[in-house]
Amino acid sequence: MYDRILVPVDGSAPAKRAVGYGALLAEAYGAELELLHVLARGGGEGAGDDGGADSDAERGAAVLGSAREVVGDRVPVETRLLEGVPHRVVSDHVAGSEVDLVVMGRRGRAGLGEGLLGSVTERVLVGTDVPVLVVPEGDPETVPDGLSTVLLPTDGSENAEAATGHAVDLVRRFGAAIHVATVVDAESAGGLFGAEDVTDDLVERLEAGGEEAVARMVEAVRAVDPDLDPATAVVHGTPHEGIRDYVLDHGVDLVAMGSRGRSDIERQLFGSVTKRVLRVVDVPVLVVRDAE
């Protein structure tokens, strides 16, 4: 599924941790790993955190060298130094190459403000059609040796099923367990329907809808691999908080989520459940574009 994996790097801690996950996946898939640093031009974001080089080119080489050290001798690595506005360069490079997975770091919560809006990572999410694995900040040394549990959240839509094939392939590749969960937000639904309080009848109807959503996703999983038996759950809360809590409670290593096609992705990411999940979970989130 993944033959060439691209990891854009800027010298930051999140980017270095993303390199660790890129190496993990490249090793598991026998894929080519490419490290890319963009020398920012034209007011673009993404200047590296490494300093002290006498020139931009030397600084870029130092950033790539530091990232290369994270990989060690696990997999062959190709490095590339380009120039321009970082998110545009990354998106254009992906479009013009055979990259089929991008792995990018995400700043810590304190640096997110209202979310990923304005960051290189989110702009690449908007500007590329290939799956993007968003890796939260952390020590590169904490990257696991494998994956034990993968979560597929669902709201019952076809869009949610976009990540199914990728999640199943990761599960098979790593011998991991797969979980399917949906979040029932009774309080929001109560307000939406003008209810003064959340009635038992409303909760029952929402739970029934949640069970149907989970059953549909399980069917999608088994359509890819009939031998898989996902663990399932309907949990309560706001969607992004419910997913965050499920990740913490069940030792989830990776979340795989669908995202709408290019025409709707800004609406999907900016203020959506996907964006909020990217903000609050402390494990990598694989965002897969719906083929439309």
Short mmCIF file of the C-alpha atoms (twelve columns), coordinates in Angstrom:
data_MODEL
# 
_entry.id   MODEL 
# 
loop_
_atom_site.group_PDB 
_atom_site.id 
_atom_site.type_symbol 
_atom_site.label_atom_id 
_atom_site.label_alt_id 
_atom_site.label_comp_id 
_atom_site.label_asym_id 
_atom_site.label_seq_id 
_atom_site.Cartn_x 
_atom_site.Cartn_y 
_atom_site.Cartn_z 
_atom_site.pdbx_PDB_model_num 
ATOM 1   C CA . MET A 1   0.000   0.000   0.000  1 
ATOM 2   C CA . TYR A 2   2.834   2.397   0.848  1 
ATOM 3   C CA . ASP A 3   5.769   2.240   -1.556 1 
ATOM 4   C CA . ARG A 4   7.185   5.730   -1.038 1 
ATOM 5   C CA . ILE A 5   6.811   7.696   2.206  1 
ATOM 6   C CA . LEU A 6   7.625   11.398  2.432  1 
ATOM 7   C CA . VAL A 7   8.510   13.141  5.702  1 
ATOM 8   C CA . PRO A 8   8.904   16.939  5.486  1 
ATOM 9   C CA . VAL A 9   11.319  18.118  8.194  1 
ATOM 10  C CA . ASP A 10  12.138  21.541  9.630  1 
ATOM 11  C CA . GLY A 11  14.408  20.685  12.530 1 
ATOM 12  C CA . SER A 12  11.607  20.828  15.100 1 
ATOM 13  C CA . ALA A 13  10.879  18.150  17.692 1 
ATOM 14  C CA . PRO A 14  7.505   17.215  16.116 1 
ATOM 15  C CA . ALA A 15  9.172   16.768  12.719 1 
ATOM 16  C CA . LYS A 16  11.877  14.546  14.184 1 
ATOM 17  C CA . ARG A 17  9.245   12.368  15.831 1 
ATOM 18  C CA . ALA A 18  7.433   12.178  12.497 1 
ATOM 19  C CA . VAL A 19  10.671  10.846  11.017 1 
ATOM 20  C CA . GLY A 20  10.566  8.042   13.579 1 
ATOM 21  C CA . TYR A 21  7.081   7.049   12.488 1 
ATOM 22  C CA . GLY A 22  8.053   7.380   8.842  1 
ATOM 23  C CA . ALA A 23  10.919  4.959   9.450  1 
ATOM 24  C CA . LEU A 24  8.614   2.560   11.335 1 
ATOM 25  C CA . LEU A 25  6.188   2.416   8.403  1 
ATOM 26  C CA . ALA A 26  8.904   2.309   5.751  1 
ATOM 27  C CA . GLU A 27  10.472  -0.659  7.524  1 
ATOM 28  C CA . ALA A 28  7.131   -2.467  7.842  1 
ATOM 29  C CA . TYR A 29  6.187   -1.907  4.205  1 
ATOM 30  C CA . GLY A 30  9.614   -2.175  2.611  1 
ATOM 31  C CA . ALA A 31  8.975   1.337   1.335  1 
ATOM 32  C CA . GLU A 32  11.318  4.066   0.168  1 
ATOM 33  C CA . LEU A 33  11.702  6.861   2.731  1 
ATOM 34  C CA . GLU A 34  12.267  10.422  1.574  1 
ATOM 35  C CA . LEU A 35  13.155  13.320  3.868  1 
ATOM 36  C CA . LEU A 36  12.374  16.776  2.503  1 
ATOM 37  C CA . HIS A 37  13.436  20.162  3.822  1 
ATOM 38  C CA . VAL A 38  12.157  23.365  2.260  1 
ATOM 39  C CA . LEU A 39  14.190  26.550  2.406  1 
ATOM 40  C CA . ALA A 40  11.399  29.013  3.121  1 
ATOM 41  C CA . ARG A 41  11.014  31.817  0.594  1 
ATOM 42  C CA . GLY A 42  8.315   34.365  -0.078 1 
ATOM 43  C CA . GLY A 43  7.183   34.731  3.523  1 
ATOM 44  C CA . GLY A 44  6.330   31.065  3.942  1 
ATOM 45  C CA . GLU A 45  6.188   29.366  7.321  1 
ATOM 46  C CA . GLY A 46  8.319   26.480  8.393  1 
ATOM 47  C CA . ALA A 47  11.773  27.882  9.108  1 
ATOM 48  C CA . GLY A 48  13.720  25.230  10.975 1 
ATOM 49  C CA . ASP A 49  14.579  25.373  14.644 1 
ATOM 50  C CA . ASP A 50  18.216  24.387  14.104 1 
ATOM 51  C CA . GLY A 51  20.495  27.412  14.022 1 
ATOM 52  C CA . GLY A 52  24.129  28.342  13.602 1 
ATOM 53  C CA . ALA A 53  24.655  27.479  9.934  1 
ATOM 54  C CA . ASP A 54  26.432  30.062  7.777  1 
ATOM 55  C CA . SER A 55  23.921  29.844  4.979  1 
ATOM 56  C CA . ASP A 56  20.403  28.638  4.299  1 
ATOM 57  C CA . ALA A 57  21.749  25.716  2.299  1 
ATOM 58  C CA . GLU A 58  24.061  24.671  5.114  1 
ATOM 59  C CA . ARG A 59  21.255  25.012  7.620  1 
ATOM 60  C CA . GLY A 60  19.014  22.888  5.406  1 
ATOM 61  C CA . ALA A 61  21.708  20.250  5.089  1 
ATOM 62  C CA . ALA A 62  22.065  20.246  8.875  1 
ATOM 63  C CA . VAL A 63  18.305  19.759  9.329  1 
ATOM 64  C CA . LEU A 64  18.309  16.835  6.891  1 
ATOM 65  C CA . GLY A 65  21.385  15.346  8.541  1 
ATOM 66  C CA . SER A 66  19.749  15.508  11.963 1 
ATOM 67  C CA . ALA A 67  16.620  13.845  10.605 1 
ATOM 68  C CA . ARG A 68  18.728  11.199  8.904  1 
ATOM 69  C CA . GLU A 69  20.299  10.325  12.259 1 
ATOM 70  C CA . VAL A 70  16.834  9.545   13.651 1 
ATOM 71  C CA . VAL A 71  16.412  6.852   10.987 1 
ATOM 72  C CA . GLY A 72  19.813  5.313   11.527 1 
ATOM 73  C CA . ASP A 73  20.364  2.263   9.364  1 
ATOM 74  C CA . ARG A 74  16.785  0.947   9.620  1 
ATOM 75  C CA . VAL A 75  15.841  1.774   6.034  1 
ATOM 76  C CA . PRO A 76  17.457  3.413   2.990  1 
ATOM 77  C CA . VAL A 77  16.833  7.175   2.977  1 
ATOM 78  C CA . GLU A 78  16.757  9.762   0.242  1 
ATOM 79  C CA . THR A 79  17.110  13.422  1.222  1 
ATOM 80  C CA . ARG A 80  15.937  16.402  -0.771 1 
ATOM 81  C CA . LEU A 81  16.449  20.146  -0.323 1 
ATOM 82  C CA . LEU A 82  14.015  22.438  -2.134 1 
ATOM 83  C CA . GLU A 83  13.152  26.115  -1.973 1 
ATOM 84  C CA . GLY A 84  9.873   28.026  -1.812 1 
ATOM 85  C CA . VAL A 85  6.773   28.375  0.326  1 
ATOM 86  C CA . PRO A 86  6.875   25.185  2.427  1 
ATOM 87  C CA . HIS A 87  3.287   23.923  2.156  1 
ATOM 88  C CA . ARG A 88  3.168   24.638  -1.578 1 
ATOM 89  C CA . VAL A 89  6.485   22.950  -2.209 1 
ATOM 90  C CA . VAL A 90  5.438   19.858  -0.251 1 
ATOM 91  C CA . SER A 91  2.047   19.633  -1.992 1 
ATOM 92  C CA . ASP A 92  3.565   20.199  -5.451 1 
ATOM 93  C CA . HIS A 93  6.281   17.636  -4.776 1 
ATOM 94  C CA . VAL A 94  3.705   15.048  -3.730 1 
ATOM 95  C CA . ALA A 95  1.584   15.770  -6.813 1 
ATOM 96  C CA . GLY A 96  4.560   15.399  -9.125 1 
ATOM 97  C CA . SER A 97  6.049   12.276  -7.593 1 
ATOM 98  C CA . GLU A 98  5.053   8.752   -6.607 1 
ATOM 99  C CA . VAL A 99  4.666   9.553   -2.903 1 
ATOM 100 C CA . ASP A 100 1.658   7.704   -1.488 1 
ATOM 101 C CA . LEU A 101 1.933   8.676   2.202  1 
ATOM 102 C CA . VAL A 102 3.045   11.892  3.893  1 
ATOM 103 C CA . VAL A 103 4.082   11.848  7.558  1 
ATOM 104 C CA . MET A 104 4.166   15.240  9.285  1 
ATOM 105 C CA . GLY A 105 4.666   16.528  12.805 1 
ATOM 106 C CA . ARG A 106 2.148   18.533  14.791 1 
ATOM 107 C CA . ARG A 107 3.084   21.160  17.320 1 
ATOM 108 C CA . GLY A 108 2.143   20.642  20.965 1 
ATOM 109 C CA . ARG A 109 -1.213  21.845  22.192 1 
ATOM 110 C CA . ALA A 110 0.185   25.055  23.616 1 
ATOM 111 C CA . GLY A 111 1.345   26.108  20.160 1 
ATOM 112 C CA . LEU A 112 -1.873  25.332  18.350 1 
ATOM 113 C CA . GLY A 113 -4.012  28.284  19.395 1 
ATOM 114 C CA . GLU A 114 -7.349  27.560  17.816 1 
ATOM 115 C CA . GLY A 115 -5.960  24.491  16.106 1 
ATOM 116 C CA . LEU A 116 -3.767  23.698  13.138 1 
ATOM 117 C CA . LEU A 117 -5.076  26.654  11.113 1 
ATOM 118 C CA . GLY A 118 -2.224  28.409  9.340  1 
ATOM 119 C CA . SER A 119 0.362   25.686  9.915  1 
ATOM 120 C CA . VAL A 120 2.266   23.912  7.184  1 
ATOM 121 C CA . THR A 121 0.778   20.611  8.315  1 
ATOM 122 C CA . GLU A 122 -2.811  21.695  7.901  1 
ATOM 123 C CA . ARG A 123 -2.154  23.385  4.580  1 
ATOM 124 C CA . VAL A 124 -0.613  20.176  3.277  1 
ATOM 125 C CA . LEU A 125 -3.716  18.328  4.507  1 
ATOM 126 C CA . VAL A 126 -5.783  20.730  2.419  1 
ATOM 127 C CA . GLY A 127 -3.514  20.710  -0.604 1 
ATOM 128 C CA . THR A 128 -2.687  17.053  -1.210 1 
ATOM 129 C CA . ASP A 129 -4.759  14.033  -2.198 1 
ATOM 130 C CA . VAL A 130 -2.599  11.350  -0.575 1 
ATOM 131 C CA . PRO A 131 -3.084  10.173  3.022  1 
ATOM 132 C CA . VAL A 132 -1.314  12.246  5.675  1 
ATOM 133 C CA . LEU A 133 -0.229  10.831  9.021  1 
ATOM 134 C CA . VAL A 134 -0.162  13.662  11.571 1 
ATOM 135 C CA . VAL A 135 2.206   12.894  14.448 1 
ATOM 136 C CA . PRO A 136 1.900   14.747  17.787 1 
ATOM 137 C CA . GLU A 137 4.866   16.328  19.475 1 
ATOM 138 C CA . GLY A 138 7.007   14.129  21.677 1 
ATOM 139 C CA . ASP A 139 10.413  12.568  22.149 1 
ATOM 140 C CA . PRO A 140 11.530  10.736  18.974 1 
ATOM 141 C CA . GLU A 141 12.795  8.001   21.279 1 
ATOM 142 C CA . THR A 142 9.185   7.247   22.294 1 
ATOM 143 C CA . VAL A 143 8.166   6.066   18.821 1 
ATOM 144 C CA . PRO A 144 6.992   2.458   19.288 1 
ATOM 145 C CA . ASP A 145 8.433   -0.559  17.539 1 
ATOM 146 C CA . GLY A 146 5.001   -1.408  16.137 1 
ATOM 147 C CA . LEU A 147 1.283   -0.815  16.411 1 
ATOM 148 C CA . SER A 148 -0.931  -2.844  18.711 1 
ATOM 149 C CA . THR A 149 -4.311  -1.087  18.409 1 
ATOM 150 C CA . VAL A 150 -5.825  0.968   15.577 1 
ATOM 151 C CA . LEU A 151 -9.057  2.937   16.001 1 
ATOM 152 C CA . LEU A 152 -11.557 3.646   13.213 1 
ATOM 153 C CA . PRO A 153 -14.026 6.272   14.431 1 
ATOM 154 C CA . THR A 154 -17.288 6.534   12.506 1 
ATOM 155 C CA . ASP A 155 -20.376 8.690   12.270 1 
ATOM 156 C CA . GLY A 156 -22.122 6.286   9.894  1 
ATOM 157 C CA . SER A 157 -21.231 8.215   6.747  1 
ATOM 158 C CA . GLU A 158 -19.487 6.951   3.626  1 
ATOM 159 C CA . ASN A 159 -16.862 9.604   4.261  1 
ATOM 160 C CA . ALA A 160 -15.944 7.905   7.535  1 
ATOM 161 C CA . GLU A 161 -15.254 4.692   5.618  1 
ATOM 162 C CA . ALA A 162 -12.550 6.295   3.456  1 
ATOM 163 C CA . ALA A 163 -9.843  5.208   5.904  1 
ATOM 164 C CA . THR A 164 -11.056 1.603   6.202  1 
ATOM 165 C CA . GLY A 165 -8.672  0.016   3.717  1 
ATOM 166 C CA . HIS A 166 -5.669  1.804   5.190  1 
ATOM 167 C CA . ALA A 167 -6.616  0.879   8.754  1 
ATOM 168 C CA . VAL A 168 -7.128  -2.770  7.829  1 
ATOM 169 C CA . ASP A 169 -3.826  -2.917  5.993  1 
ATOM 170 C CA . LEU A 170 -1.991  -1.442  8.977  1 
ATOM 171 C CA . VAL A 171 -3.679  -3.939  11.289 1 
ATOM 172 C CA . ARG A 172 -2.616  -6.864  9.116  1 
ATOM 173 C CA . ARG A 173 0.892   -5.497  8.628  1 
ATOM 174 C CA . PHE A 174 1.537   -5.075  12.368 1 
ATOM 175 C CA . GLY A 175 -0.693  -7.844  13.738 1 
ATOM 176 C CA . ALA A 176 -2.684  -5.184  15.598 1 
ATOM 177 C CA . ALA A 177 -6.220  -5.154  16.957 1 
ATOM 178 C CA . ILE A 178 -8.811  -2.969  15.262 1 
ATOM 179 C CA . HIS A 179 -11.468 -0.999  17.121 1 
ATOM 180 C CA . VAL A 180 -14.558 0.686   15.677 1 
ATOM 181 C CA . ALA A 181 -16.268 3.353   17.774 1 
ATOM 182 C CA . THR A 182 -18.800 6.116   17.430 1 
ATOM 183 C CA . VAL A 183 -19.570 8.978   19.791 1 
ATOM 184 C CA . VAL A 184 -23.117 9.904   20.804 1 
ATOM 185 C CA . ASP A 185 -23.493 13.564  21.787 1 
ATOM 186 C CA . ALA A 186 -26.850 13.594  23.566 1 
ATOM 187 C CA . GLU A 187 -26.496 17.083  25.012 1 
ATOM 188 C CA . SER A 188 -25.875 18.701  21.638 1 
ATOM 189 C CA . ALA A 189 -28.661 16.680  20.076 1 
ATOM 190 C CA . GLY A 190 -31.032 17.750  22.852 1 
ATOM 191 C CA . GLY A 191 -30.329 21.387  22.125 1 
ATOM 192 C CA . LEU A 192 -30.657 20.810  18.402 1 
ATOM 193 C CA . PHE A 193 -34.151 19.379  18.822 1 
ATOM 194 C CA . GLY A 194 -35.188 22.112  21.230 1 
ATOM 195 C CA . ALA A 195 -35.421 19.766  24.178 1 
ATOM 196 C CA . GLU A 196 -35.206 21.300  27.638 1 
ATOM 197 C CA . ASP A 197 -33.328 18.285  28.857 1 
ATOM 198 C CA . VAL A 198 -31.919 15.043  27.504 1 
ATOM 199 C CA . THR A 199 -34.693 12.444  27.649 1 
ATOM 200 C CA . ASP A 200 -34.218 8.708   27.918 1 
ATOM 201 C CA . ASP A 201 -36.021 8.326   24.603 1 
ATOM 202 C CA . LEU A 202 -33.580 10.672  22.859 1 
ATOM 203 C CA . VAL A 203 -30.595 8.831   24.314 1 
ATOM 204 C CA . GLU A 204 -32.009 5.481   23.214 1 
ATOM 205 C CA . ARG A 205 -32.571 6.743   19.683 1 
ATOM 206 C CA . LEU A 206 -29.060 8.182   19.491 1 
ATOM 207 C CA . GLU A 207 -27.541 4.978   20.821 1 
ATOM 208 C CA . ALA A 208 -29.501 2.950   18.283 1 
ATOM 209 C CA . GLY A 209 -28.175 5.204   15.530 1 
ATOM 210 C CA . GLY A 210 -24.683 4.800   16.917 1 
ATOM 211 C CA . GLU A 211 -24.975 1.035   16.894 1 
ATOM 212 C CA . GLU A 212 -26.085 1.159   13.264 1 
ATOM 213 C CA . ALA A 213 -23.105 3.356   12.398 1 
ATOM 214 C CA . VAL A 214 -20.714 0.944   14.092 1 
ATOM 215 C CA . ALA A 215 -22.325 -2.058  12.384 1 
ATOM 216 C CA . ARG A 216 -21.898 -0.379  9.008  1 
ATOM 217 C CA . MET A 217 -18.221 0.265   9.644  1 
ATOM 218 C CA . VAL A 218 -17.674 -3.301  10.844 1 
ATOM 219 C CA . GLU A 219 -19.258 -4.499  7.605  1 
ATOM 220 C CA . ALA A 220 -16.852 -2.269  5.658  1 
ATOM 221 C CA . VAL A 221 -13.901 -3.694  7.588  1 
ATOM 222 C CA . ARG A 222 -14.977 -7.281  6.940  1 
ATOM 223 C CA . ALA A 223 -15.491 -6.505  3.261  1 
ATOM 224 C CA . VAL A 224 -11.743 -5.863  3.151  1 
ATOM 225 C CA . ASP A 225 -10.772 -8.722  5.465  1 
ATOM 226 C CA . PRO A 226 -13.498 -11.195 6.495  1 
ATOM 227 C CA . ASP A 227 -11.253 -12.651 9.201  1 
ATOM 228 C CA . LEU A 228 -11.105 -9.473  11.268 1 
ATOM 229 C CA . ASP A 229 -13.315 -9.156  14.333 1 
ATOM 230 C CA . PRO A 230 -13.267 -5.510  15.429 1 
ATOM 231 C CA . ALA A 231 -13.907 -4.472  18.989 1 
ATOM 232 C CA . THR A 232 -16.862 -2.072  18.967 1 
ATOM 233 C CA . ALA A 233 -18.208 0.691   21.169 1 
ATOM 234 C CA . VAL A 234 -20.782 3.470   21.352 1 
ATOM 235 C CA . VAL A 235 -19.515 6.135   23.741 1 
ATOM 236 C CA . HIS A 236 -21.011 9.386   25.012 1 
ATOM 237 C CA . GLY A 237 -19.676 12.931  24.845 1 
ATOM 238 C CA . THR A 238 -18.613 15.461  22.249 1 
ATOM 239 C CA . PRO A 239 -17.104 13.647  19.250 1 
ATOM 240 C CA . HIS A 240 -13.488 14.780  19.576 1 
ATOM 241 C CA . GLU A 241 -13.426 14.344  23.358 1 
ATOM 242 C CA . GLY A 242 -15.072 10.940  23.078 1 
ATOM 243 C CA . ILE A 243 -12.409 9.829   20.600 1 
ATOM 244 C CA . ARG A 244 -9.644  11.256  22.792 1 
ATOM 245 C CA . ASP A 245 -10.937 9.425   25.860 1 
ATOM 246 C CA . TYR A 246 -11.359 6.176   23.933 1 
ATOM 247 C CA . VAL A 247 -7.744  6.431   22.756 1 
ATOM 248 C CA . LEU A 248 -6.553  6.878   26.328 1 
ATOM 249 C CA . ASP A 249 -8.778  4.169   27.820 1 
ATOM 250 C CA . HIS A 250 -7.955  1.474   25.259 1 
ATOM 251 C CA . GLY A 251 -4.273  2.057   24.544 1 
ATOM 252 C CA . VAL A 252 -4.879  3.057   20.926 1 
ATOM 253 C CA . ASP A 253 -1.641  3.620   18.966 1 
ATOM 254 C CA . LEU A 254 -3.103  5.213   15.847 1 
ATOM 255 C CA . VAL A 255 -6.415  6.728   14.732 1 
ATOM 256 C CA . ALA A 256 -7.488  6.453   11.080 1 
ATOM 257 C CA . MET A 257 -10.107 8.943   9.881  1 
ATOM 258 C CA . GLY A 258 -11.712 9.802   6.575  1 
ATOM 259 C CA . SER A 259 -11.797 13.320  5.173  1 
ATOM 260 C CA . ARG A 260 -13.894 14.715  2.379  1 
ATOM 261 C CA . GLY A 261 -12.532 15.409  -1.097 1 
ATOM 262 C CA . ARG A 262 -10.854 18.639  -2.097 1 
ATOM 263 C CA . SER A 263 -14.098 20.553  -2.679 1 
ATOM 264 C CA . ASP A 264 -15.179 20.103  0.938  1 
ATOM 265 C CA . ILE A 265 -11.942 19.656  2.829  1 
ATOM 266 C CA . GLU A 266 -11.717 23.201  4.184  1 
ATOM 267 C CA . ARG A 267 -15.159 22.843  5.717  1 
ATOM 268 C CA . GLN A 268 -14.220 19.370  6.925  1 
ATOM 269 C CA . LEU A 269 -10.952 20.398  8.591  1 
ATOM 270 C CA . PHE A 270 -11.548 23.960  9.712  1 
ATOM 271 C CA . GLY A 271 -13.712 23.604  12.799 1 
ATOM 272 C CA . SER A 272 -14.701 19.995  12.148 1 
ATOM 273 C CA . VAL A 273 -14.372 16.832  14.224 1 
ATOM 274 C CA . THR A 274 -11.261 15.907  12.231 1 
ATOM 275 C CA . LYS A 275 -9.535  19.143  13.144 1 
ATOM 276 C CA . ARG A 276 -10.505 18.856  16.788 1 
ATOM 277 C CA . VAL A 277 -9.283  15.259  16.972 1 
ATOM 278 C CA . LEU A 278 -5.967  16.375  15.504 1 
ATOM 279 C CA . ARG A 279 -5.738  18.942  18.277 1 
ATOM 280 C CA . VAL A 280 -6.478  16.756  21.282 1 
ATOM 281 C CA . VAL A 281 -5.247  13.194  20.740 1 
ATOM 282 C CA . ASP A 282 -1.702  12.264  21.687 1 
ATOM 283 C CA . VAL A 283 -1.261  9.508   19.097 1 
ATOM 284 C CA . PRO A 284 -0.782  9.791   15.317 1 
ATOM 285 C CA . VAL A 285 -3.899  10.405  13.231 1 
ATOM 286 C CA . LEU A 286 -4.038  9.113   9.663  1 
ATOM 287 C CA . VAL A 287 -6.257  11.379  7.535  1 
ATOM 288 C CA . VAL A 288 -7.453  9.707   4.335  1 
ATOM 289 C CA . ARG A 289 -9.156  11.688  1.612  1 
ATOM 290 C CA . ASP A 290 -12.491 10.416  0.333  1 
ATOM 291 C CA . ALA A 291 -12.067 9.518   -3.348 1 
ATOM 292 C CA . GLU A 292 -15.439 11.157  -4.209 1 
# 
